[in-house]
Short mmCIF file of C-alpha atoms in Angstrom, two decimals:
data_model
loop_
_atom_site.label_atom_id
_atom_site.label_comp_id
_atom_site.label_asym_id
_atom_site.label_seq_id
_atom_site.Cartn_x
_atom_site.Cartn_y
_atom_site.Cartn_z
CA MET N 1 0.00 0.00 0.00
CA ARG N 2 2.82 2.38 0.90
CA LEU N 3 4.69 1.45 -2.24
CA GLY N 4 1.54 1.75 -4.33
CA ASP N 5 0.94 5.22 -2.94
CA PHE N 6 4.49 6.22 -3.69
CA LEU N 7 4.40 4.87 -7.24
CA SER N 8 1.10 6.53 -8.05
CA ARG N 9 2.45 9.85 -6.84
CA LEU N 10 5.60 9.36 -8.88
CA TYR N 11 3.44 8.70 -11.93
CA LEU N 12 1.52 11.90 -11.27
CA VAL N 13 4.77 13.87 -11.06
CA ALA N 14 5.97 12.33 -14.34
CA LEU N 15 2.76 13.32 -16.06
CA PHE N 16 3.01 16.89 -14.82
CA ALA N 17 6.64 16.94 -15.93
CA PHE N 18 5.54 16.01 -19.43
CA VAL N 19 2.86 18.68 -19.49
CA PHE N 20 5.14 21.41 -18.19
CA ALA N 21 8.37 20.36 -19.95
CA PRO N 22 7.79 22.52 -23.03
CA ILE N 23 6.75 25.53 -20.96
CA VAL N 24 9.81 25.36 -18.72
CA THR N 25 12.12 24.56 -21.64
CA SER N 26 11.05 27.57 -23.58
CA MET N 27 11.66 29.83 -20.58
CA VAL N 28 15.09 28.36 -19.84
CA PHE N 29 16.23 28.49 -23.45
CA SER N 30 15.15 32.09 -23.79
CA PHE N 31 18.09 32.96 -21.49
CA ASN N 32 20.50 30.48 -23.06
CA SER N 33 23.26 31.61 -25.41
CA ASP N 34 23.24 28.63 -27.80
CA ARG N 35 21.40 28.97 -31.05
CA PHE N 36 20.77 25.20 -31.15
CA PRO N 37 20.29 24.43 -27.45
CA THR N 38 21.43 21.13 -25.98
CA VAL N 39 22.83 19.91 -22.65
CA PRO N 40 25.02 21.17 -21.09
CA LEU N 41 23.52 24.62 -21.47
CA GLY N 42 25.47 27.62 -22.74
CA HIS N 43 25.78 30.72 -20.63
CA PHE N 44 23.13 33.18 -19.48
CA THR N 45 22.17 35.91 -21.92
CA LEU N 46 19.47 38.49 -22.53
CA ASN N 47 20.52 38.64 -26.13
CA TRP N 48 17.36 37.03 -27.58
CA TYR N 49 15.12 39.45 -25.74
CA GLU N 50 17.18 42.40 -26.95
CA THR N 51 17.15 41.25 -30.57
CA ALA N 52 13.48 40.37 -30.53
CA PHE N 53 12.30 43.59 -28.92
CA ALA N 54 14.56 45.77 -31.02
CA ARG N 55 12.37 44.89 -33.97
CA PRO N 56 9.57 47.39 -34.47
CA GLU N 57 7.26 44.75 -35.97
CA VAL N 58 7.36 42.84 -32.68
CA TRP N 59 6.01 45.91 -30.89
CA THR N 60 3.36 46.42 -33.55
CA ALA N 61 2.30 42.79 -33.20
CA PHE N 62 2.09 43.13 -29.42
CA GLY N 63 -0.01 46.26 -29.85
CA ASN N 64 -2.33 44.44 -32.24
CA SER N 65 -2.62 41.43 -29.93
CA VAL N 66 -3.43 43.52 -26.87
CA LEU N 67 -6.00 45.59 -28.72
CA VAL N 68 -7.68 42.52 -30.22
CA ALA N 69 -7.66 40.68 -26.88
CA LEU N 70 -9.17 43.64 -24.98
CA CYS N 71 -11.99 44.09 -27.50
CA ALA N 72 -12.71 40.40 -28.08
CA ALA N 73 -12.76 39.75 -24.31
CA ALA N 74 -15.23 42.60 -23.72
CA LEU N 75 -17.56 41.37 -26.45
CA SER N 76 -17.24 37.70 -25.42
CA THR N 77 -17.96 38.50 -21.79
CA ALA N 78 -21.02 40.60 -22.66
CA LEU N 79 -22.38 37.94 -25.01
CA GLY N 80 -21.55 35.15 -22.60
CA PHE N 81 -23.22 36.87 -19.69
CA ALA N 82 -26.37 37.68 -21.66
CA THR N 83 -26.62 34.06 -22.78
CA ALA N 84 -25.93 32.63 -19.34
CA TYR N 85 -28.56 34.92 -17.82
CA THR N 86 -31.07 33.86 -20.48
CA ASP N 87 -30.40 30.22 -19.70
CA PHE N 88 -30.65 30.88 -15.95
CA ARG N 89 -33.80 32.98 -16.02
CA TYR N 90 -35.94 31.83 -18.92
CA GLY N 91 -37.33 28.71 -20.46
CA PHE N 92 -38.57 28.89 -24.01
CA ARG N 93 -39.15 26.79 -27.12
CA PHE N 94 -36.03 25.58 -28.88
CA LYS N 95 -33.96 26.38 -25.82
CA ASN N 96 -31.84 23.29 -26.40
CA ALA N 97 -31.05 24.43 -29.93
CA TYR N 98 -30.25 27.87 -28.54
CA LEU N 99 -27.81 26.42 -26.01
CA ALA N 100 -26.27 24.15 -28.63
CA LEU N 101 -25.63 27.21 -30.79
CA ALA N 102 -24.06 28.93 -27.81
CA LEU N 103 -21.71 26.07 -26.94
CA LEU N 104 -20.87 24.63 -30.35
CA PRO N 105 -18.02 26.86 -31.59
CA PRO N 106 -15.19 25.21 -29.60
CA THR N 107 -15.91 21.84 -31.21
CA ILE N 108 -15.31 23.11 -34.74
CA PRO N 109 -11.62 22.68 -35.69
CA LEU N 110 -9.83 26.01 -35.86
CA VAL N 111 -8.59 25.40 -39.38
CA ILE N 112 -12.19 25.10 -40.54
CA MET N 113 -13.24 28.21 -38.61
CA GLY N 114 -10.33 30.00 -40.24
CA LEU N 115 -11.37 29.02 -43.76
CA ALA N 116 -15.04 29.85 -43.16
CA MET N 117 -14.17 33.19 -41.54
CA LEU N 118 -11.77 34.09 -44.34
CA ALA N 119 -14.45 33.56 -46.96
CA TRP N 120 -17.19 35.30 -44.95
CA LEU N 121 -15.17 38.30 -43.79
CA GLY N 122 -13.89 38.72 -47.34
CA ARG N 123 -17.47 39.08 -48.52
CA ILE N 124 -18.27 41.80 -46.00
CA GLY N 125 -14.97 43.58 -46.48
CA LEU N 126 -13.43 42.86 -43.08
CA SER N 127 -10.80 40.37 -44.20
CA GLY N 128 -7.29 41.42 -43.25
CA THR N 129 -8.48 43.88 -40.60
CA LEU N 130 -8.23 43.86 -36.83
CA PRO N 131 -12.03 44.03 -36.40
CA GLY N 132 -12.16 40.82 -38.42
CA ILE N 133 -9.91 39.09 -35.88
CA VAL N 134 -11.94 40.54 -33.01
CA ILE N 135 -15.13 39.10 -34.53
CA ALA N 136 -13.59 35.65 -34.94
CA HIS N 137 -12.15 35.61 -31.42
CA THR N 138 -15.46 36.72 -29.94
CA VAL N 139 -17.21 33.77 -31.57
CA MET N 140 -14.62 31.47 -29.97
CA GLY N 141 -14.50 33.18 -26.58
CA ALA N 142 -18.22 33.63 -25.88
CA PRO N 143 -18.86 29.97 -24.93
CA PHE N 144 -16.10 30.10 -22.28
CA ALA N 145 -17.49 33.32 -20.87
CA MET N 146 -20.96 31.83 -20.84
CA ALA N 147 -19.82 28.74 -18.97
CA ILE N 148 -18.12 30.82 -16.27
CA CYS N 149 -21.08 33.19 -15.81
CA ARG N 150 -23.52 30.28 -15.80
CA LEU N 151 -21.62 28.59 -12.97
CA ARG N 152 -21.74 31.79 -10.94
CA LEU N 153 -25.45 32.29 -11.55
CA GLN N 154 -25.99 28.74 -10.38
CA GLN N 155 -24.82 29.86 -6.95
CA MET N 156 -27.29 32.75 -6.82
CA ASP N 157 -30.55 32.26 -5.03
CA ALA N 158 -33.15 32.67 -7.79
CA SER N 159 -35.54 34.34 -5.38
CA LEU N 160 -33.05 37.15 -4.77
CA GLU N 161 -33.99 38.82 -8.02
CA ALA N 162 -37.69 38.17 -7.43
CA ALA N 163 -37.35 39.81 -4.03
CA ALA N 164 -35.96 42.93 -5.66
CA TRP N 165 -38.91 43.00 -8.04
CA ASN N 166 -41.36 42.63 -5.16
CA LEU N 167 -39.70 45.53 -3.43
CA GLY N 168 -40.54 47.62 -6.48
CA ALA N 169 -37.35 47.47 -8.48
CA SER N 170 -37.70 47.32 -12.24
CA PRO N 171 -36.01 44.34 -13.93
CA TRP N 172 -33.29 46.70 -15.11
CA ARG N 173 -32.75 48.02 -11.63
CA ALA N 174 -32.67 44.48 -10.20
CA MET N 175 -30.14 43.51 -12.82
CA ARG N 176 -27.94 46.47 -11.94
CA SER N 177 -28.14 46.28 -8.17
CA VAL N 178 -28.54 42.53 -7.57
CA VAL N 179 -27.46 40.30 -10.45
CA LEU N 180 -24.51 42.22 -11.83
CA PRO N 181 -22.79 42.81 -8.47
CA PHE N 182 -23.25 39.15 -7.63
CA CYS N 183 -21.69 38.11 -10.94
CA LEU N 184 -18.83 40.60 -10.86
CA PRO N 185 -16.05 38.09 -9.99
CA ALA N 186 -17.29 35.79 -12.76
CA LEU N 187 -17.39 38.69 -15.21
CA ILE N 188 -13.81 39.64 -14.40
CA SER N 189 -12.56 36.08 -14.63
CA ALA N 190 -14.47 35.53 -17.88
CA TYR N 191 -12.85 38.70 -19.21
CA CYS N 192 -9.37 37.47 -18.27
CA LEU N 193 -9.85 33.99 -19.68
CA THR N 194 -11.32 35.14 -22.98
CA ALA N 195 -8.52 37.69 -23.28
CA ALA N 196 -6.05 34.84 -22.78
CA VAL N 197 -7.84 32.74 -25.40
CA SER N 198 -7.68 35.59 -27.88
CA PHE N 199 -4.07 36.43 -27.01
CA ASP N 200 -2.93 32.87 -27.83
CA GLU N 201 -5.13 32.08 -30.80
CA PHE N 202 -3.27 31.97 -34.08
CA ILE N 203 -4.93 29.70 -36.65
CA VAL N 204 -8.02 31.77 -37.32
CA ALA N 205 -6.02 34.96 -36.86
CA TRP N 206 -3.51 33.69 -39.39
CA PHE N 207 -6.25 33.04 -41.96
CA VAL N 208 -7.93 36.42 -41.59
CA SER N 209 -5.16 38.77 -40.45
CA GLY N 210 -3.47 39.72 -43.71
CA LEU N 211 -0.81 42.28 -42.89
CA ASN N 212 -2.15 43.10 -39.42
CA LYS N 213 -0.34 40.34 -37.57
CA THR N 214 -0.84 39.45 -33.94
CA VAL N 215 2.01 38.01 -31.86
CA PRO N 216 1.16 34.30 -32.31
CA VAL N 217 0.75 34.79 -36.05
CA MET N 218 4.19 36.37 -36.14
CA ILE N 219 5.62 33.44 -34.16
CA LEU N 220 3.99 31.07 -36.63
CA GLU N 221 5.63 32.84 -39.53
CA ILE N 222 9.06 32.95 -37.86
CA LEU N 223 8.68 29.22 -37.15
CA GLN N 224 8.22 28.49 -40.82
CA GLY N 225 11.76 29.72 -41.33
CA ASN N 226 14.54 28.42 -39.14
CA VAL N 227 15.21 27.54 -35.53
CA ASP N 228 15.28 30.93 -33.90
CA PRO N 229 15.60 31.37 -30.12
CA GLN N 230 13.91 34.77 -30.41
CA ILE N 231 10.72 32.72 -30.38
CA ASN N 232 11.58 31.58 -26.85
CA ALA N 233 11.98 35.18 -25.77
CA ILE N 234 8.74 36.34 -27.39
CA GLY N 235 7.04 33.14 -26.25
CA THR N 236 8.09 33.67 -22.63
CA VAL N 237 6.59 37.15 -22.62
CA VAL N 238 3.40 35.73 -24.14
CA PHE N 239 3.37 32.97 -21.52
CA LEU N 240 3.73 35.41 -18.68
CA THR N 241 0.95 37.58 -20.07
CA SER N 242 -1.56 34.78 -20.45
CA MET N 243 -0.49 33.10 -17.19
CA THR N 244 -1.18 36.33 -15.34
CA LEU N 245 -4.63 36.53 -16.92
CA VAL N 246 -5.39 32.88 -16.14
CA ILE N 247 -4.15 33.11 -12.56
CA VAL N 248 -6.22 36.22 -11.86
CA ALA N 249 -9.24 34.44 -13.32
CA GLN N 250 -8.60 31.27 -11.33
CA LEU N 251 -8.10 33.09 -8.06
CA LEU N 252 -11.47 34.76 -8.53
CA ILE N 253 -13.10 31.43 -9.33
CA LEU N 254 -11.45 29.64 -6.41
CA ARG N 255 -12.34 32.42 -3.99
CA LYS N 256 -15.95 32.31 -4.99
CA THR N 257 -16.22 28.54 -4.59
CA ALA N 258 -14.55 28.80 -1.19
CA ARG N 259 -17.30 31.08 0.04
CA MET F 1 -42.07 37.36 -13.07
CA PRO F 2 -42.88 40.96 -13.91
CA LYS F 3 -45.71 41.45 -16.38
CA ARG F 4 -45.74 43.39 -19.63
CA LEU F 5 -42.06 43.78 -20.21
CA PRO F 6 -41.42 42.14 -23.51
CA VAL F 7 -38.23 44.10 -24.20
CA TYR F 8 -36.22 42.95 -21.23
CA PRO F 9 -35.87 39.20 -21.95
CA TYR F 10 -34.99 39.79 -25.57
CA VAL F 11 -32.19 42.18 -24.72
CA TRP F 12 -30.47 39.17 -23.15
CA ARG F 13 -31.62 36.50 -25.53
CA LEU F 14 -31.04 38.06 -28.94
CA PRO F 15 -27.39 39.19 -28.91
CA LEU F 16 -26.11 35.63 -29.06
CA LEU F 17 -28.54 34.66 -31.81
CA ILE F 18 -27.57 37.67 -33.89
CA TRP F 19 -23.83 37.37 -33.30
CA GLN F 20 -23.50 33.62 -33.75
CA GLY F 21 -25.93 33.74 -36.66
CA LEU F 22 -23.89 36.41 -38.41
CA PHE F 23 -20.41 35.23 -37.56
CA PHE F 24 -20.65 31.51 -36.83
CA VAL F 25 -23.57 29.92 -38.68
CA GLY F 26 -23.24 32.30 -41.61
CA PRO F 27 -19.59 31.55 -42.35
CA LEU F 28 -20.13 27.80 -41.99
CA ILE F 29 -23.09 27.84 -44.39
CA LEU F 30 -21.11 29.94 -46.84
CA MET F 31 -18.29 27.41 -46.63
CA VAL F 32 -20.61 24.51 -47.39
CA ALA F 33 -22.10 26.45 -50.31
CA MET F 34 -18.62 27.35 -51.51
CA SER F 35 -17.76 23.68 -51.91
CA PHE F 36 -20.15 23.65 -54.90
CA TRP F 37 -18.72 26.76 -56.53
CA LEU F 38 -16.61 27.03 -59.65
CA VAL F 39 -13.15 28.49 -59.94
CA ARG F 40 -12.53 30.10 -63.31
CA ASN F 41 -9.46 32.18 -64.16
CA TYR F 42 -8.46 32.20 -60.49
CA ARG F 43 -11.79 33.67 -59.47
CA MET F 44 -14.59 31.96 -57.61
CA GLU F 45 -18.03 31.98 -59.15
CA PRO F 46 -21.15 30.93 -57.28
CA ALA F 47 -22.55 27.82 -58.92
CA PHE F 48 -23.93 24.43 -58.04
CA VAL F 49 -21.57 21.87 -59.50
CA PHE F 50 -19.91 18.82 -58.05
CA ASP F 51 -16.53 19.46 -59.69
CA ASN F 52 -14.69 20.09 -56.44
CA TRP F 53 -16.24 17.10 -54.77
CA GLU F 54 -15.37 14.78 -57.64
CA ARG F 55 -11.88 16.15 -57.87
CA MET F 56 -11.09 15.86 -54.16
CA LEU F 57 -12.87 12.60 -53.36
CA GLY F 58 -11.60 10.96 -56.53
CA ARG F 59 -8.00 11.28 -55.45
CA ASP F 60 -5.92 8.85 -53.45
CA TYR F 61 -4.13 11.90 -52.14
CA PHE F 62 -7.22 12.96 -50.23
CA TRP F 63 -8.07 9.53 -48.89
CA ASN F 64 -4.52 8.91 -47.72
CA ALA F 65 -4.68 12.15 -45.79
CA TYR F 66 -8.10 11.21 -44.46
CA PHE F 67 -7.02 7.85 -43.11
CA ILE F 68 -3.75 9.06 -41.65
CA THR F 69 -5.66 11.81 -39.83
CA VAL F 70 -8.29 9.44 -38.43
CA TRP F 71 -5.59 6.93 -37.49
CA ARG F 72 -3.34 9.42 -35.73
CA ALA F 73 -6.21 11.08 -33.91
CA SER F 74 -7.48 7.68 -32.74
CA VAL F 75 -4.04 6.65 -31.52
CA ALA F 76 -3.63 9.96 -29.72
CA ALA F 77 -7.07 9.68 -28.11
CA VAL F 78 -6.53 6.12 -26.88
CA LEU F 79 -2.99 6.81 -25.70
CA ALA F 80 -4.04 9.99 -23.91
CA SER F 81 -6.89 8.15 -22.16
CA LEU F 82 -4.66 5.28 -21.08
CA ILE F 83 -1.83 7.53 -19.92
CA ALA F 84 -4.21 9.85 -18.11
CA PHE F 85 -6.15 7.16 -16.27
CA PRO F 86 -3.68 6.21 -13.52
CA ALA F 87 -3.03 9.88 -12.84
CA SER F 88 -6.74 10.71 -12.73
CA PHE F 89 -7.31 7.75 -10.46
CA THR F 90 -4.68 9.00 -8.05
CA LEU F 91 -6.11 12.51 -8.15
CA ALA F 92 -9.64 11.27 -7.62
CA PHE F 93 -9.06 8.77 -4.82
CA ARG F 94 -5.65 9.13 -3.27
CA VAL F 95 -5.01 12.81 -2.65
CA SER F 96 -6.72 15.41 -0.49
CA GLU F 97 -9.45 17.70 -1.75
CA SER F 98 -7.17 20.73 -1.83
CA ALA F 99 -4.33 18.86 -3.55
CA ARG F 100 -6.81 17.84 -6.22
CA ARG F 101 -7.97 21.42 -6.66
CA TRP F 102 -4.40 22.61 -7.13
CA ALA F 103 -3.69 19.81 -9.59
CA ILE F 104 -6.72 20.82 -11.65
CA PHE F 105 -5.54 24.43 -11.51
CA PHE F 106 -2.15 23.45 -12.90
CA LEU F 107 -3.81 21.40 -15.61
CA ILE F 108 -5.94 24.34 -16.69
CA VAL F 109 -2.97 26.71 -16.97
CA PRO F 110 -1.35 25.09 -20.06
CA PHE F 111 -4.68 25.17 -21.86
CA PHE F 112 -4.46 28.96 -21.93
CA THR F 113 -0.79 29.23 -22.78
CA SER F 114 0.59 29.38 -26.26
CA TYR F 115 0.32 25.95 -27.83
CA LEU F 116 2.55 27.15 -30.63
CA VAL F 117 5.42 28.03 -28.30
CA ARG F 118 5.06 24.69 -26.53
CA ILE F 119 5.34 22.86 -29.84
CA TYR F 120 8.39 24.93 -30.72
CA ALA F 121 9.93 23.87 -27.41
CA TRP F 122 9.31 20.22 -28.31
CA GLN F 123 10.92 20.85 -31.66
CA VAL F 124 14.08 21.94 -29.86
CA LEU F 125 13.88 19.18 -27.22
CA LEU F 126 13.35 16.35 -29.69
CA ALA F 127 15.90 17.49 -32.28
CA GLU F 128 18.58 15.09 -33.45
CA SER F 129 21.24 17.09 -31.60
CA GLY F 130 18.83 18.31 -28.92
CA PRO F 131 18.86 17.89 -25.13
CA ILE F 132 16.96 14.59 -24.98
CA ASN F 133 19.30 12.87 -27.40
CA ALA F 134 22.27 14.40 -25.55
CA VAL F 135 21.08 12.88 -22.27
CA LEU F 136 20.40 9.53 -23.93
CA GLY F 137 23.83 9.72 -25.53
CA MET F 138 25.45 9.96 -22.10
CA VAL F 139 24.11 6.51 -21.27
CA GLY F 140 25.10 5.24 -24.67
CA LEU F 141 21.77 5.31 -26.47
CA GLY F 142 20.65 6.95 -29.66
CA PRO F 143 20.66 9.37 -31.26
CA PHE F 144 17.05 8.79 -32.20
CA THR F 145 15.15 10.57 -34.94
CA MET F 146 12.06 11.78 -33.17
CA LEU F 147 11.02 14.74 -35.28
CA ASN F 148 9.18 14.57 -38.59
CA SER F 149 7.55 11.28 -37.70
CA GLY F 150 4.36 9.88 -36.29
CA PHE F 151 6.09 9.84 -32.93
CA GLY F 152 6.76 13.58 -33.03
CA ALA F 153 3.18 14.32 -34.01
CA THR F 154 1.91 12.11 -31.20
CA VAL F 155 4.01 13.95 -28.62
CA GLY F 156 2.42 17.15 -29.89
CA TYR F 157 -1.11 15.77 -29.72
CA LEU F 158 -0.53 14.54 -26.17
CA THR F 159 0.76 17.99 -25.17
CA LEU F 160 -2.48 19.42 -26.49
CA VAL F 161 -4.99 16.94 -25.07
CA LEU F 162 -3.51 15.29 -21.98
CA PRO F 163 -4.40 18.04 -19.47
CA LEU F 164 -8.02 18.12 -20.65
CA VAL F 165 -8.37 14.34 -20.54
CA VAL F 166 -6.97 14.19 -17.00
CA ILE F 167 -9.40 16.92 -15.89
CA LEU F 168 -12.44 15.19 -17.39
CA GLN F 169 -11.46 11.78 -16.03
CA THR F 170 -10.67 13.15 -12.58
CA PHE F 171 -14.04 14.88 -12.30
CA SER F 172 -15.95 11.80 -13.35
CA LEU F 173 -13.97 9.45 -11.10
CA ALA F 174 -14.21 11.79 -8.13
CA SER F 175 -17.98 11.92 -8.48
CA VAL F 176 -18.38 8.14 -8.34
CA ASP F 177 -20.53 7.37 -5.31
CA ARG F 178 -18.20 6.13 -2.55
CA ASN F 179 -20.95 3.95 -1.14
CA LEU F 180 -20.94 2.01 -4.38
CA ILE F 181 -17.27 1.23 -3.94
CA GLU F 182 -17.72 0.29 -0.28
CA ALA F 183 -20.60 -1.95 -1.24
CA ALA F 184 -18.46 -3.71 -3.81
CA TRP F 185 -15.77 -4.27 -1.19
CA ASN F 186 -18.29 -5.54 1.32
CA LEU F 187 -19.70 -7.94 -1.23
CA GLY F 188 -16.25 -9.42 -1.57
CA ALA F 189 -15.13 -7.89 -4.86
CA ASN F 190 -11.37 -7.71 -5.22
CA ARG F 191 -9.55 -4.62 -6.49
CA ARG F 192 -9.67 -5.60 -10.11
CA ALA F 193 -13.36 -6.41 -10.04
CA THR F 194 -14.12 -3.16 -8.18
CA LEU F 195 -12.20 -1.17 -10.77
CA PHE F 196 -13.59 -2.80 -13.89
CA ARG F 197 -17.11 -3.62 -12.82
CA VAL F 198 -17.95 -0.75 -10.49
CA ILE F 199 -15.72 2.31 -10.86
CA ILE F 200 -15.18 2.35 -14.62
CA PRO F 201 -18.85 1.76 -15.53
CA ALA F 202 -19.90 4.45 -13.05
CA ALA F 203 -17.43 6.95 -14.48
CA LYS F 204 -18.19 5.97 -18.07
CA VAL F 205 -19.54 9.32 -19.24
CA GLY F 206 -16.43 11.27 -18.27
CA LEU F 207 -14.07 8.66 -19.63
CA ILE F 208 -15.80 8.62 -23.01
CA LEU F 209 -15.98 12.40 -23.03
CA GLY F 210 -12.22 12.56 -22.49
CA LEU F 211 -11.63 10.11 -25.33
CA VAL F 212 -13.86 12.05 -27.70
CA PHE F 213 -12.44 15.46 -26.90
CA ALA F 214 -8.94 14.08 -27.38
CA PHE F 215 -10.02 12.75 -30.76
CA ILE F 216 -11.73 15.98 -31.82
CA LEU F 217 -8.79 18.17 -30.84
CA SER F 218 -6.15 15.93 -32.44
CA PHE F 219 -8.25 15.43 -35.55
CA GLY F 220 -8.43 19.17 -36.22
CA ASP F 221 -4.95 20.11 -35.07
CA PHE F 222 -2.61 21.61 -37.60
CA VAL F 223 0.48 22.50 -35.58
CA SER F 224 1.64 19.10 -34.32
CA PRO F 225 1.50 17.23 -37.63
CA PHE F 226 3.07 20.20 -39.39
CA TYR F 227 5.93 21.10 -37.07
CA LEU F 228 6.57 17.78 -35.31
CA GLY F 229 5.14 15.31 -37.80
CA GLY F 230 6.96 16.76 -40.78
CA SER F 231 3.72 17.32 -42.78
CA LYS F 232 4.43 14.22 -44.89
CA PRO F 233 2.03 12.57 -45.28
CA PRO F 234 -0.23 15.60 -44.85
CA THR F 235 -3.20 15.49 -42.50
CA LEU F 236 -6.56 16.99 -43.46
CA SER F 237 -5.86 20.28 -41.70
CA ILE F 238 -2.54 20.63 -43.56
CA LEU F 239 -4.42 19.85 -46.77
CA ILE F 240 -6.88 22.65 -46.05
CA ILE F 241 -4.14 25.17 -45.40
CA ASP F 242 -2.10 24.15 -48.45
CA THR F 243 -5.15 24.29 -50.66
CA THR F 244 -6.31 27.64 -49.28
CA LYS F 245 -2.96 29.37 -49.31
CA SER F 246 -2.07 28.20 -52.81
CA GLY F 247 -4.27 30.64 -54.67
CA GLN F 248 -8.01 30.61 -55.03
CA GLN F 249 -8.78 26.92 -54.55
CA TRP F 250 -10.98 27.67 -51.54
CA PRO F 251 -13.86 25.51 -52.82
CA ARG F 252 -11.65 22.43 -52.71
CA ALA F 253 -10.50 23.30 -49.21
CA ALA F 254 -14.18 23.65 -48.31
CA VAL F 255 -14.78 20.08 -49.50
CA VAL F 256 -12.10 18.85 -47.09
CA ALA F 257 -13.57 20.96 -44.29
CA VAL F 258 -17.08 19.57 -44.85
CA MET F 259 -15.70 16.03 -44.80
CA MET F 260 -13.99 16.80 -41.50
CA ILE F 261 -17.13 18.22 -39.93
CA VAL F 262 -19.19 15.21 -41.06
CA THR F 263 -16.62 12.86 -39.55
CA LEU F 264 -16.60 14.75 -36.27
CA PHE F 265 -20.40 14.69 -36.09
CA VAL F 266 -20.47 10.94 -36.64
CA VAL F 267 -17.84 10.43 -33.94
CA ALA F 268 -19.58 12.79 -31.51
CA PHE F 269 -22.99 11.14 -31.97
CA ALA F 270 -21.54 7.66 -31.66
CA ALA F 271 -19.84 8.77 -28.45
CA VAL F 272 -22.98 10.33 -26.99
CA GLY F 273 -24.78 7.10 -27.83
CA ALA F 274 -22.09 5.07 -26.10
CA ALA F 275 -21.97 7.36 -23.08
CA TYR F 276 -25.65 7.84 -22.38
CA GLY F 277 -27.22 4.98 -24.27
CA ARG F 278 -28.25 1.65 -22.82
CA ARG F 279 -27.06 1.48 -19.26
CA LYS F 280 -26.79 -1.89 -17.70
#
């Protein structure tokens, strides 16, 4: 039993090592002097960061990514909340179809979304623009936002809102003073997570971005050339950005389940 | 419920319908329609012809890609499920509640970090002269060619799907009724019987869900087969990108996409049937 316990823990550690190996590797190699890294490591350097961030197009790409992520996250969160509230509050005909529509996008392969979006956005003249990427990322982010808001609403006493109505509040007023404040942590964490989704998404963005590249699209294009440790440097910054977003979101989720 | 306020519910209900209708259903319908269009002088013309379908489905090239994609995704899904199971079992039954919560947290993190950068890291790690071969060389093994092969692609797929599979399995195992397990013990079932005849059937839904999600994600993935699998033979997603980026052959790419969606639907429905259908 002791041995079994020990072995099963060891297995767990091995699995986590596999999952985190690429993340750690990329961070370590971003500070490593060798162009083709191997063991033993070369010496410590900030060279790759300096080269990468001396390029103006890297800064432009970061600007694009941040802008797209901020907008797509706002739209996803708004859509997700509205949908979650609808599901929580109302029953209606075809509700199952409605929910299927809300939750389906993540099951469609990104390559297919990319192709479909490219054709569609081309028709309405948004292909190759940042709003085009925002639209695509909102479609992909909204289901995540909805799931998070729905979980939070689940914890709300349904009669709370009814009580506000009975006390004379209009539905709008009840929404503003009861439902929204209750959902605030979920809204923030949904915003962070959908921003992280958008910040890391590259397939659809690659199809529709044209010349307005985001960071992952730029990484993708550098990757098609040679081994280039600048990717580790850019990648580490991207990691830290999305990790921060995810950790903020998780802390809010964990805190609310603890209560 | 307040009376006479028809505006309020629709303010919440309609945005999703409008947005997903315009930017999700619309594009997908256009793509299906596009698969019947004509390409003349490098320009697409709306039409209703089966040219693209005949041309794509009549080629061995397409079917080779189709079967390699299905095969690799199936291998990845089965492997991921098998590798994940002991870990999920430990997380569900052998660690404390808070340890489990932290484990789940750390499994969610990679899902939101750049998949592309992780695959690049594997590219460096698995290279012929990379760190893994260097370590193996110290004990007199190798060097092994791990990149540009099915093995490389599989490592990539597992990086993508393993965390999700562990999460789904852990949740379903952890929610198995403990009384059921105690009852099995009390009735004299040994460990093996308890595992295979009580725990696994009770956790069936989550286990199948993990398998299916692993399949869906691997099936549609472009990065692993391209950067770690060497893109030869191409998978369906590589085929779509090659066909799209090489000029105006979007209708043919649309044919491939429709075939992929149909396959995924069949797999998803079969899985739902297996998960929720006939319980013994």
